[in-house]
Amino acid sequence: MRRRTTTKLIRDGRYVAEVDIELEYSDEPWSPTMSLDDAEKLERVRTALRRGDISEAAKEAKVFELLPLAG
């Protein structure tokens, strides 16, 4: 089984979080998969962003604020 670290982006409103997770690759048809811990981490970050709790989301991710640009 091979493992690879990847970054998932979660966007909620004006915030985006980069969350590092580990994917496991195998010869099974449902590959790649992530661990339950990584799935729960994604959900914790998503929930924190929805509440506007940036400091909580930043414990497990890099958090960015999106700003609109004038065209």
PDB file of N, CA, C and O in Angstrom:
ATOM      1  N   MET A   1       0.847  -1.172   0.000  1.00  0.00           N
ATOM      2  CA  MET A   1       0.000   0.000   0.000  1.00  0.00           C
ATOM      3  C   MET A   1       0.894   1.237   0.000  1.00  0.00           C
ATOM      4  O   MET A   1       1.828   1.335   0.769  1.00  0.00           O
ATOM      5  N   ARG A   2       0.598   2.159  -0.871  1.00  0.00           N
ATOM      6  CA  ARG A   2       1.353   3.407  -0.956  1.00  0.00           C
ATOM      7  C   ARG A   2       0.565   4.516  -0.270  1.00  0.00           C
ATOM      8  O   ARG A   2      -0.660   4.513  -0.289  1.00  0.00           O
ATOM      9  N   ARG A   3       1.286   5.454   0.296  1.00  0.00           N
ATOM     10  CA  ARG A   3       0.660   6.604   0.957  1.00  0.00           C
ATOM     11  C   ARG A   3       1.232   7.875   0.363  1.00  0.00           C
ATOM     12  O   ARG A   3       2.412   7.936   0.046  1.00  0.00           O
ATOM     13  N   ARG A   4       0.373   8.864   0.227  1.00  0.00           N
ATOM     14  CA  ARG A   4       0.804  10.148  -0.309  1.00  0.00           C
ATOM     15  C   ARG A   4       0.085  11.262   0.425  1.00  0.00           C
ATOM     16  O   ARG A   4      -1.136  11.207   0.605  1.00  0.00           O
ATOM     17  N   THR A   5       0.835  12.260   0.829  1.00  0.00           N
ATOM     18  CA  THR A   5       0.245  13.421   1.480  1.00  0.00           C
ATOM     19  C   THR A   5      -0.257  14.380   0.409  1.00  0.00           C
ATOM     20  O   THR A   5       0.428  14.625  -0.577  1.00  0.00           O
ATOM     21  N   THR A   6      -1.446  14.884   0.609  1.00  0.00           N
ATOM     22  CA  THR A   6      -2.043  15.827  -0.325  1.00  0.00           C
ATOM     23  C   THR A   6      -2.745  16.927   0.461  1.00  0.00           C
ATOM     24  O   THR A   6      -2.959  16.793   1.667  1.00  0.00           O
ATOM     25  N   THR A   7      -3.084  17.985  -0.222  1.00  0.00           N
ATOM     26  CA  THR A   7      -3.756  19.118   0.413  1.00  0.00           C
ATOM     27  C   THR A   7      -5.166  19.236  -0.137  1.00  0.00           C
ATOM     28  O   THR A   7      -5.368  19.268  -1.348  1.00  0.00           O
ATOM     29  N   LYS A   8      -6.133  19.291   0.749  1.00  0.00           N
ATOM     30  CA  LYS A   8      -7.530  19.510   0.378  1.00  0.00           C
ATOM     31  C   LYS A   8      -7.891  20.948   0.726  1.00  0.00           C
ATOM     32  O   LYS A   8      -7.463  21.474   1.759  1.00  0.00           O
ATOM     33  N   LEU A   9      -8.679  21.567  -0.135  1.00  0.00           N
ATOM     34  CA  LEU A   9      -9.142  22.929   0.111  1.00  0.00           C
ATOM     35  C   LEU A   9     -10.590  22.903   0.568  1.00  0.00           C
ATOM     36  O   LEU A   9     -11.420  22.204  -0.014  1.00  0.00           O
ATOM     37  N   ILE A  10     -10.868  23.664   1.606  1.00  0.00           N
ATOM     38  CA  ILE A  10     -12.237  23.812   2.105  1.00  0.00           C
ATOM     39  C   ILE A  10     -12.567  25.289   2.045  1.00  0.00           C
ATOM     40  O   ILE A  10     -11.848  26.117   2.612  1.00  0.00           O
ATOM     41  N   ARG A  11     -13.634  25.624   1.346  1.00  0.00           N
ATOM     42  CA  ARG A  11     -14.052  27.022   1.241  1.00  0.00           C
ATOM     43  C   ARG A  11     -15.393  27.194   1.928  1.00  0.00           C
ATOM     44  O   ARG A  11     -16.312  26.414   1.727  1.00  0.00           O
ATOM     45  N   ASP A  12     -15.458  28.210   2.746  1.00  0.00           N
ATOM     46  CA  ASP A  12     -16.720  28.566   3.379  1.00  0.00           C
ATOM     47  C   ASP A  12     -16.782  30.080   3.457  1.00  0.00           C
ATOM     48  O   ASP A  12     -15.998  30.702   4.177  1.00  0.00           O
ATOM     49  N   GLY A  13     -17.701  30.660   2.698  1.00  0.00           N
ATOM     50  CA  GLY A  13     -17.818  32.112   2.693  1.00  0.00           C
ATOM     51  C   GLY A  13     -16.570  32.763   2.162  1.00  0.00           C
ATOM     52  O   GLY A  13     -16.095  32.436   1.074  1.00  0.00           O
ATOM     53  N   ARG A  14     -15.996  33.636   2.942  1.00  0.00           N
ATOM     54  CA  ARG A  14     -14.814  34.360   2.481  1.00  0.00           C
ATOM     55  C   ARG A  14     -13.502  33.717   2.934  1.00  0.00           C
ATOM     56  O   ARG A  14     -12.434  34.305   2.785  1.00  0.00           O
ATOM     57  N   TYR A  15     -13.575  32.522   3.503  1.00  0.00           N
ATOM     58  CA  TYR A  15     -12.379  31.842   3.982  1.00  0.00           C
ATOM     59  C   TYR A  15     -12.107  30.557   3.200  1.00  0.00           C
ATOM     60  O   TYR A  15     -13.027  29.879   2.753  1.00  0.00           O
ATOM     61  N   VAL A  16     -10.820  30.251   3.063  1.00  0.00           N
ATOM     62  CA  VAL A  16     -10.374  28.986   2.469  1.00  0.00           C
ATOM     63  C   VAL A  16      -9.337  28.401   3.410  1.00  0.00           C
ATOM     64  O   VAL A  16      -8.458  29.113   3.913  1.00  0.00           O
ATOM     65  N   ALA A  17      -9.435  27.100   3.646  1.00  0.00           N
ATOM     66  CA  ALA A  17      -8.465  26.417   4.495  1.00  0.00           C
ATOM     67  C   ALA A  17      -7.766  25.339   3.681  1.00  0.00           C
ATOM     68  O   ALA A  17      -8.398  24.613   2.921  1.00  0.00           O
ATOM     69  N   GLU A  18      -6.453  25.247   3.827  1.00  0.00           N
ATOM     70  CA  GLU A  18      -5.657  24.180   3.236  1.00  0.00           C
ATOM     71  C   GLU A  18      -5.411  23.146   4.329  1.00  0.00           C
ATOM     72  O   GLU A  18      -4.773  23.443   5.334  1.00  0.00           O
ATOM     73  N   VAL A  19      -5.920  21.936   4.114  1.00  0.00           N
ATOM     74  CA  VAL A  19      -5.799  20.876   5.106  1.00  0.00           C
ATOM     75  C   VAL A  19      -4.964  19.748   4.515  1.00  0.00           C
ATOM     76  O   VAL A  19      -5.299  19.217   3.452  1.00  0.00           O
ATOM     77  N   ASP A  20      -3.867  19.395   5.185  1.00  0.00           N
ATOM     78  CA  ASP A  20      -3.035  18.281   4.733  1.00  0.00           C
ATOM     79  C   ASP A  20      -3.619  16.967   5.238  1.00  0.00           C
ATOM     80  O   ASP A  20      -3.902  16.832   6.436  1.00  0.00           O
ATOM     81  N   ILE A  21      -3.820  16.037   4.311  1.00  0.00           N
ATOM     82  CA  ILE A  21      -4.297  14.699   4.657  1.00  0.00           C
ATOM     83  C   ILE A  21      -3.426  13.677   3.945  1.00  0.00           C
ATOM     84  O   ILE A  21      -2.653  14.020   3.043  1.00  0.00           O
ATOM     85  N   GLU A  22      -3.567  12.432   4.338  1.00  0.00           N
ATOM     86  CA  GLU A  22      -2.813  11.342   3.731  1.00  0.00           C
ATOM     87  C   GLU A  22      -3.770  10.399   3.014  1.00  0.00           C
ATOM     88  O   GLU A  22      -4.750   9.949   3.600  1.00  0.00           O
ATOM     89  N   LEU A  23      -3.490  10.149   1.737  1.00  0.00           N
ATOM     90  CA  LEU A  23      -4.283   9.207   0.960  1.00  0.00           C
ATOM     91  C   LEU A  23      -3.536   7.886   0.853  1.00  0.00           C
ATOM     92  O   LEU A  23      -2.315   7.869   0.687  1.00  0.00           O
ATOM     93  N   GLU A  24      -4.276   6.797   0.956  1.00  0.00           N
ATOM     94  CA  GLU A  24      -3.700   5.455   0.832  1.00  0.00           C
ATOM     95  C   GLU A  24      -4.136   4.857  -0.497  1.00  0.00           C
ATOM     96  O   GLU A  24      -5.325   4.793  -0.802  1.00  0.00           O
ATOM     97  N   TYR A  25      -3.161   4.453  -1.292  1.00  0.00           N
ATOM     98  CA  TYR A  25      -3.421   3.859  -2.600  1.00  0.00           C
ATOM     99  C   TYR A  25      -3.171   2.359  -2.531  1.00  0.00           C
ATOM    100  O   TYR A  25      -2.190   1.915  -1.946  1.00  0.00           O
ATOM    101  N   SER A  26      -4.065   1.599  -3.140  1.00  0.00           N
ATOM    102  CA  SER A  26      -3.898   0.145  -3.216  1.00  0.00           C
ATOM    103  C   SER A  26      -4.427  -0.312  -4.573  1.00  0.00           C
ATOM    104  O   SER A  26      -4.825   0.501  -5.402  1.00  0.00           O
ATOM    105  N   ASP A  27      -4.457  -1.588  -4.798  1.00  0.00           N
ATOM    106  CA  ASP A  27      -4.949  -2.137  -6.055  1.00  0.00           C
ATOM    107  C   ASP A  27      -6.461  -2.343  -6.037  1.00  0.00           C
ATOM    108  O   ASP A  27      -7.024  -2.868  -6.994  1.00  0.00           O
ATOM    109  N   GLU A  28      -7.113  -1.947  -4.976  1.00  0.00           N
ATOM    110  CA  GLU A  28      -8.560  -2.103  -4.865  1.00  0.00           C
ATOM    111  C   GLU A  28      -9.267  -1.065  -5.732  1.00  0.00           C
ATOM    112  O   GLU A  28      -8.754   0.029  -5.954  1.00  0.00           O
ATOM    113  N   PRO A  29     -10.464  -1.359  -6.214  1.00  0.00           N
ATOM    114  CA  PRO A  29     -11.177  -0.413  -7.089  1.00  0.00           C
ATOM    115  C   PRO A  29     -11.610   0.877  -6.390  1.00  0.00           C
ATOM    116  O   PRO A  29     -11.859   1.868  -7.061  1.00  0.00           O
ATOM    117  N   TRP A  30     -11.693   0.909  -5.070  1.00  0.00           N
ATOM    118  CA  TRP A  30     -12.137   2.113  -4.363  1.00  0.00           C
ATOM    119  C   TRP A  30     -10.957   2.967  -3.886  1.00  0.00           C
ATOM    120  O   TRP A  30     -11.110   3.868  -3.099  1.00  0.00           O
ATOM    121  N   SER A  31      -9.788   2.695  -4.399  1.00  0.00           N
ATOM    122  CA  SER A  31      -8.598   3.444  -4.046  1.00  0.00           C
ATOM    123  C   SER A  31      -8.598   4.796  -4.768  1.00  0.00           C
ATOM    124  O   SER A  31      -9.101   4.900  -5.885  1.00  0.00           O
ATOM    125  N   PRO A  32      -8.091   5.875  -4.214  1.00  0.00           N
ATOM    126  CA  PRO A  32      -7.471   6.018  -2.909  1.00  0.00           C
ATOM    127  C   PRO A  32      -8.503   6.248  -1.804  1.00  0.00           C
ATOM    128  O   PRO A  32      -9.631   6.643  -2.070  1.00  0.00           O
ATOM    129  N   THR A  33      -8.069   6.007  -0.582  1.00  0.00           N
ATOM    130  CA  THR A  33      -8.929   6.230   0.576  1.00  0.00           C
ATOM    131  C   THR A  33      -8.186   7.091   1.586  1.00  0.00           C
ATOM    132  O   THR A  33      -6.961   7.218   1.547  1.00  0.00           O
ATOM    133  N   MET A  34      -8.939   7.690   2.496  1.00  0.00           N
ATOM    134  CA  MET A  34      -8.328   8.443   3.589  1.00  0.00           C
ATOM    135  C   MET A  34      -8.767   7.828   4.909  1.00  0.00           C
ATOM    136  O   MET A  34      -9.787   7.140   4.968  1.00  0.00           O
ATOM    137  N   SER A  35      -8.011   8.103   5.926  1.00  0.00           N
ATOM    138  CA  SER A  35      -8.321   7.551   7.239  1.00  0.00           C
ATOM    139  C   SER A  35      -9.516   8.278   7.855  1.00  0.00           C
ATOM    140  O   SER A  35      -9.855   9.408   7.464  1.00  0.00           O
ATOM    141  N   LEU A  36     -10.123   7.647   8.820  1.00  0.00           N
ATOM    142  CA  LEU A  36     -11.217   8.268   9.560  1.00  0.00           C
ATOM    143  C   LEU A  36     -10.726   9.523  10.275  1.00  0.00           C
ATOM    144  O   LEU A  36     -11.427  10.535  10.320  1.00  0.00           O
ATOM    145  N   ASP A  37      -9.505   9.493  10.800  1.00  0.00           N
ATOM    146  CA  ASP A  37      -8.947  10.667  11.478  1.00  0.00           C
ATOM    147  C   ASP A  37      -8.845  11.860  10.532  1.00  0.00           C
ATOM    148  O   ASP A  37      -9.157  12.990  10.921  1.00  0.00           O
ATOM    149  N   ASP A  38      -8.403  11.617   9.293  1.00  0.00           N
ATOM    150  CA  ASP A  38      -8.306  12.709   8.331  1.00  0.00           C
ATOM    151  C   ASP A  38      -9.682  13.221   7.930  1.00  0.00           C
ATOM    152  O   ASP A  38      -9.880  14.425   7.761  1.00  0.00           O
ATOM    153  N   ALA A  39     -10.654  12.332   7.778  1.00  0.00           N
ATOM    154  CA  ALA A  39     -12.016  12.753   7.456  1.00  0.00           C
ATOM    155  C   ALA A  39     -12.591  13.606   8.591  1.00  0.00           C
ATOM    156  O   ALA A  39     -13.242  14.628   8.343  1.00  0.00           O
ATOM    157  N   GLU A  40     -12.330  13.218   9.822  1.00  0.00           N
ATOM    158  CA  GLU A  40     -12.799  13.998  10.971  1.00  0.00           C
ATOM    159  C   GLU A  40     -12.081  15.344  11.050  1.00  0.00           C
ATOM    160  O   GLU A  40     -12.681  16.349  11.428  1.00  0.00           O
ATOM    161  N   LYS A  41     -10.802  15.384  10.681  1.00  0.00           N
ATOM    162  CA  LYS A  41     -10.061  16.644  10.665  1.00  0.00           C
ATOM    163  C   LYS A  41     -10.681  17.610   9.650  1.00  0.00           C
ATOM    164  O   LYS A  41     -10.894  18.781   9.956  1.00  0.00           O
ATOM    165  N   LEU A  42     -11.003  17.107   8.456  1.00  0.00           N
ATOM    166  CA  LEU A  42     -11.661  17.945   7.454  1.00  0.00           C
ATOM    167  C   LEU A  42     -12.980  18.500   7.980  1.00  0.00           C
ATOM    168  O   LEU A  42     -13.294  19.674   7.791  1.00  0.00           O
ATOM    169  N   GLU A  43     -13.739  17.674   8.656  1.00  0.00           N
ATOM    170  CA  GLU A  43     -15.029  18.111   9.195  1.00  0.00           C
ATOM    171  C   GLU A  43     -14.851  19.130  10.319  1.00  0.00           C
ATOM    172  O   GLU A  43     -15.612  20.092  10.418  1.00  0.00           O
ATOM    173  N   ARG A  44     -13.839  18.947  11.172  1.00  0.00           N
ATOM    174  CA  ARG A  44     -13.587  19.920  12.248  1.00  0.00           C
ATOM    175  C   ARG A  44     -13.237  21.289  11.663  1.00  0.00           C
ATOM    176  O   ARG A  44     -13.725  22.319  12.136  1.00  0.00           O
ATOM    177  N   VAL A  45     -12.388  21.287  10.638  1.00  0.00           N
ATOM    178  CA  VAL A  45     -11.996  22.552  10.011  1.00  0.00           C
ATOM    179  C   VAL A  45     -13.203  23.192   9.340  1.00  0.00           C
ATOM    180  O   VAL A  45     -13.443  24.395   9.485  1.00  0.00           O
ATOM    181  N   ARG A  46     -14.000  22.416   8.623  1.00  0.00           N
ATOM    182  CA  ARG A  46     -15.196  22.935   7.955  1.00  0.00           C
ATOM    183  C   ARG A  46     -16.172  23.540   8.967  1.00  0.00           C
ATOM    184  O   ARG A  46     -16.700  24.634   8.777  1.00  0.00           O
ATOM    185  N   THR A  47     -16.391  22.846  10.056  1.00  0.00           N
ATOM    186  CA  THR A  47     -17.303  23.325  11.095  1.00  0.00           C
ATOM    187  C   THR A  47     -16.788  24.617  11.729  1.00  0.00           C
ATOM    188  O   THR A  47     -17.560  25.548  11.964  1.00  0.00           O
ATOM    189  N   ALA A  48     -15.490  24.680  11.993  1.00  0.00           N
ATOM    190  CA  ALA A  48     -14.907  25.889  12.582  1.00  0.00           C
ATOM    191  C   ALA A  48     -15.053  27.079  11.635  1.00  0.00           C
ATOM    192  O   ALA A  48     -15.386  28.185  12.066  1.00  0.00           O
ATOM    193  N   LEU A  49     -14.831  26.859  10.340  1.00  0.00           N
ATOM    194  CA  LEU A  49     -14.990  27.952   9.380  1.00  0.00           C
ATOM    195  C   LEU A  49     -16.440  28.434   9.342  1.00  0.00           C
ATOM    196  O   LEU A  49     -16.694  29.635   9.287  1.00  0.00           O
ATOM    197  N   ARG A  50     -17.389  27.522   9.382  1.00  0.00           N
ATOM    198  CA  ARG A  50     -18.807  27.908   9.358  1.00  0.00           C
ATOM    199  C   ARG A  50     -19.189  28.731  10.571  1.00  0.00           C
ATOM    200  O   ARG A  50     -20.029  29.624  10.493  1.00  0.00           O
ATOM    201  N   ARG A  51     -18.585  28.418  11.718  1.00  0.00           N
ATOM    202  CA  ARG A  51     -18.851  29.183  12.944  1.00  0.00           C
ATOM    203  C   ARG A  51     -18.110  30.511  12.952  1.00  0.00           C
ATOM    204  O   ARG A  51     -18.355  31.359  13.810  1.00  0.00           O
ATOM    205  N   GLY A  52     -17.158  30.674  12.039  1.00  0.00           N
ATOM    206  CA  GLY A  52     -16.325  31.873  12.033  1.00  0.00           C
ATOM    207  C   GLY A  52     -15.195  31.799  13.036  1.00  0.00           C
ATOM    208  O   GLY A  52     -14.572  32.812  13.348  1.00  0.00           O
ATOM    209  N   ASP A  53     -14.898  30.603  13.540  1.00  0.00           N
ATOM    210  CA  ASP A  53     -13.846  30.392  14.526  1.00  0.00           C
ATOM    211  C   ASP A  53     -12.533  30.102  13.811  1.00  0.00           C
ATOM    212  O   ASP A  53     -12.093  28.967  13.682  1.00  0.00           O
ATOM    213  N   ILE A  54     -11.894  31.173  13.336  1.00  0.00           N
ATOM    214  CA  ILE A  54     -10.696  31.042  12.521  1.00  0.00           C
ATOM    215  C   ILE A  54      -9.531  30.476  13.330  1.00  0.00           C
ATOM    216  O   ILE A  54      -8.749  29.663  12.827  1.00  0.00           O
ATOM    217  N   SER A  55      -9.401  30.867  14.580  1.00  0.00           N
ATOM    218  CA  SER A  55      -8.302  30.361  15.394  1.00  0.00           C
ATOM    219  C   SER A  55      -8.404  28.850  15.594  1.00  0.00           C
ATOM    220  O   SER A  55      -7.394  28.148  15.607  1.00  0.00           O
ATOM    221  N   GLU A  56      -9.612  28.331  15.713  1.00  0.00           N
ATOM    222  CA  GLU A  56      -9.799  26.877  15.857  1.00  0.00           C
ATOM    223  C   GLU A  56      -9.448  26.161  14.549  1.00  0.00           C
ATOM    224  O   GLU A  56      -8.782  25.132  14.558  1.00  0.00           O
ATOM    225  N   ALA A  57      -9.883  26.705  13.426  1.00  0.00           N
ATOM    226  CA  ALA A  57      -9.564  26.105  12.127  1.00  0.00           C
ATOM    227  C   ALA A  57      -8.063  26.146  11.868  1.00  0.00           C
ATOM    228  O   ALA A  57      -7.500  25.208  11.301  1.00  0.00           O
ATOM    229  N   ALA A  58      -7.401  27.209  12.312  1.00  0.00           N
ATOM    230  CA  ALA A  58      -5.965  27.372  12.075  1.00  0.00           C
ATOM    231  C   ALA A  58      -5.114  26.394  12.877  1.00  0.00           C
ATOM    232  O   ALA A  58      -3.930  26.235  12.587  1.00  0.00           O
ATOM    233  N   LYS A  59      -5.700  25.718  13.845  1.00  0.00           N
ATOM    234  CA  LYS A  59      -4.951  24.700  14.593  1.00  0.00           C
ATOM    235  C   LYS A  59      -4.616  23.497  13.715  1.00  0.00           C
ATOM    236  O   LYS A  59      -3.649  22.796  13.971  1.00  0.00           O
ATOM    237  N   GLU A  60      -5.446  23.247  12.682  1.00  0.00           N
ATOM    238  CA  GLU A  60      -5.261  22.070  11.849  1.00  0.00           C
ATOM    239  C   GLU A  60      -5.116  22.392  10.363  1.00  0.00           C
ATOM    240  O   GLU A  60      -5.032  21.479   9.543  1.00  0.00           O
ATOM    241  N   ALA A  61      -5.091  23.681  10.018  1.00  0.00           N
ATOM    242  CA  ALA A  61      -5.036  24.056   8.610  1.00  0.00           C
ATOM    243  C   ALA A  61      -4.431  25.449   8.462  1.00  0.00           C
ATOM    244  O   ALA A  61      -4.369  26.209   9.416  1.00  0.00           O
ATOM    245  N   LYS A  62      -4.032  25.762   7.247  1.00  0.00           N
ATOM    246  CA  LYS A  62      -3.660  27.125   6.898  1.00  0.00           C
ATOM    247  C   LYS A  62      -4.935  27.792   6.411  1.00  0.00           C
ATOM    248  O   LYS A  62      -5.610  27.281   5.520  1.00  0.00           O
ATOM    249  N   VAL A  63      -5.266  28.934   7.002  1.00  0.00           N
ATOM    250  CA  VAL A  63      -6.525  29.602   6.677  1.00  0.00           C
ATOM    251  C   VAL A  63      -6.218  30.914   5.959  1.00  0.00           C
ATOM    252  O   VAL A  63      -5.336  31.674   6.369  1.00  0.00           O
ATOM    253  N   PHE A  64      -6.957  31.148   4.878  1.00  0.00           N
ATOM    254  CA  PHE A  64      -6.803  32.350   4.073  1.00  0.00           C
ATOM    255  C   PHE A  64      -8.148  33.053   3.967  1.00  0.00           C
ATOM    256  O   PHE A  64      -9.192  32.417   3.954  1.00  0.00           O
ATOM    257  N   GLU A  65      -8.082  34.377   3.851  1.00  0.00           N
ATOM    258  CA  GLU A  65      -9.291  35.155   3.627  1.00  0.00           C
ATOM    259  C   GLU A  65      -9.318  35.585   2.163  1.00  0.00           C
ATOM    260  O   GLU A  65      -8.318  36.081   1.633  1.00  0.00           O
ATOM    261  N   LEU A  66     -10.454  35.389   1.516  1.00  0.00           N
ATOM    262  CA  LEU A  66     -10.601  35.772   0.120  1.00  0.00           C
ATOM    263  C   LEU A  66     -11.070  37.220   0.043  1.00  0.00           C
ATOM    264  O   LEU A  66     -11.987  37.620   0.752  1.00  0.00           O
ATOM    265  N   LEU A  67     -10.453  37.961  -0.840  1.00  0.00           N
ATOM    266  CA  LEU A  67     -10.830  39.358  -1.035  1.00  0.00           C
ATOM    267  C   LEU A  67     -11.181  39.559  -2.504  1.00  0.00           C
ATOM    268  O   LEU A  67     -10.414  39.179  -3.390  1.00  0.00           O
ATOM    269  N   PRO A  68     -12.330  40.168  -2.791  1.00  0.00           N
ATOM    270  CA  PRO A  68     -12.688  40.402  -4.183  1.00  0.00           C
ATOM    271  C   PRO A  68     -11.797  41.486  -4.801  1.00  0.00           C
ATOM    272  O   PRO A  68     -11.400  42.432  -4.119  1.00  0.00           O
ATOM    273  N   LEU A  69     -11.477  41.311  -6.068  1.00  0.00           N
ATOM    274  CA  LEU A  69     -10.676  42.286  -6.796  1.00  0.00           C
ATOM    275  C   LEU A  69     -11.571  43.048  -7.766  1.00  0.00           C
ATOM    276  O   LEU A  69     -12.462  42.473  -8.393  1.00  0.00           O
ATOM    277  N   ALA A  70     -11.322  44.329  -7.855  1.00  0.00           N
ATOM    278  CA  ALA A  70     -12.074  45.143  -8.819  1.00  0.00           C
ATOM    279  C   ALA A  70     -11.591  44.809 -10.225  1.00  0.00           C
ATOM    280  O   ALA A  70     -10.397  44.689 -10.470  1.00  0.00           O
ATOM    281  N   GLY A  71     -12.517  44.612 -11.158  1.00  0.00           N
ATOM    282  CA  GLY A  71     -12.173  44.199 -12.527  1.00  0.00           C
ATOM    283  C   GLY A  71     -11.981  45.306 -13.413  1.00  0.00           C
ATOM    284  O   GLY A  71     -11.568  46.143 -13.883  1.00  0.00           O
TER     285      GLY A  71
END
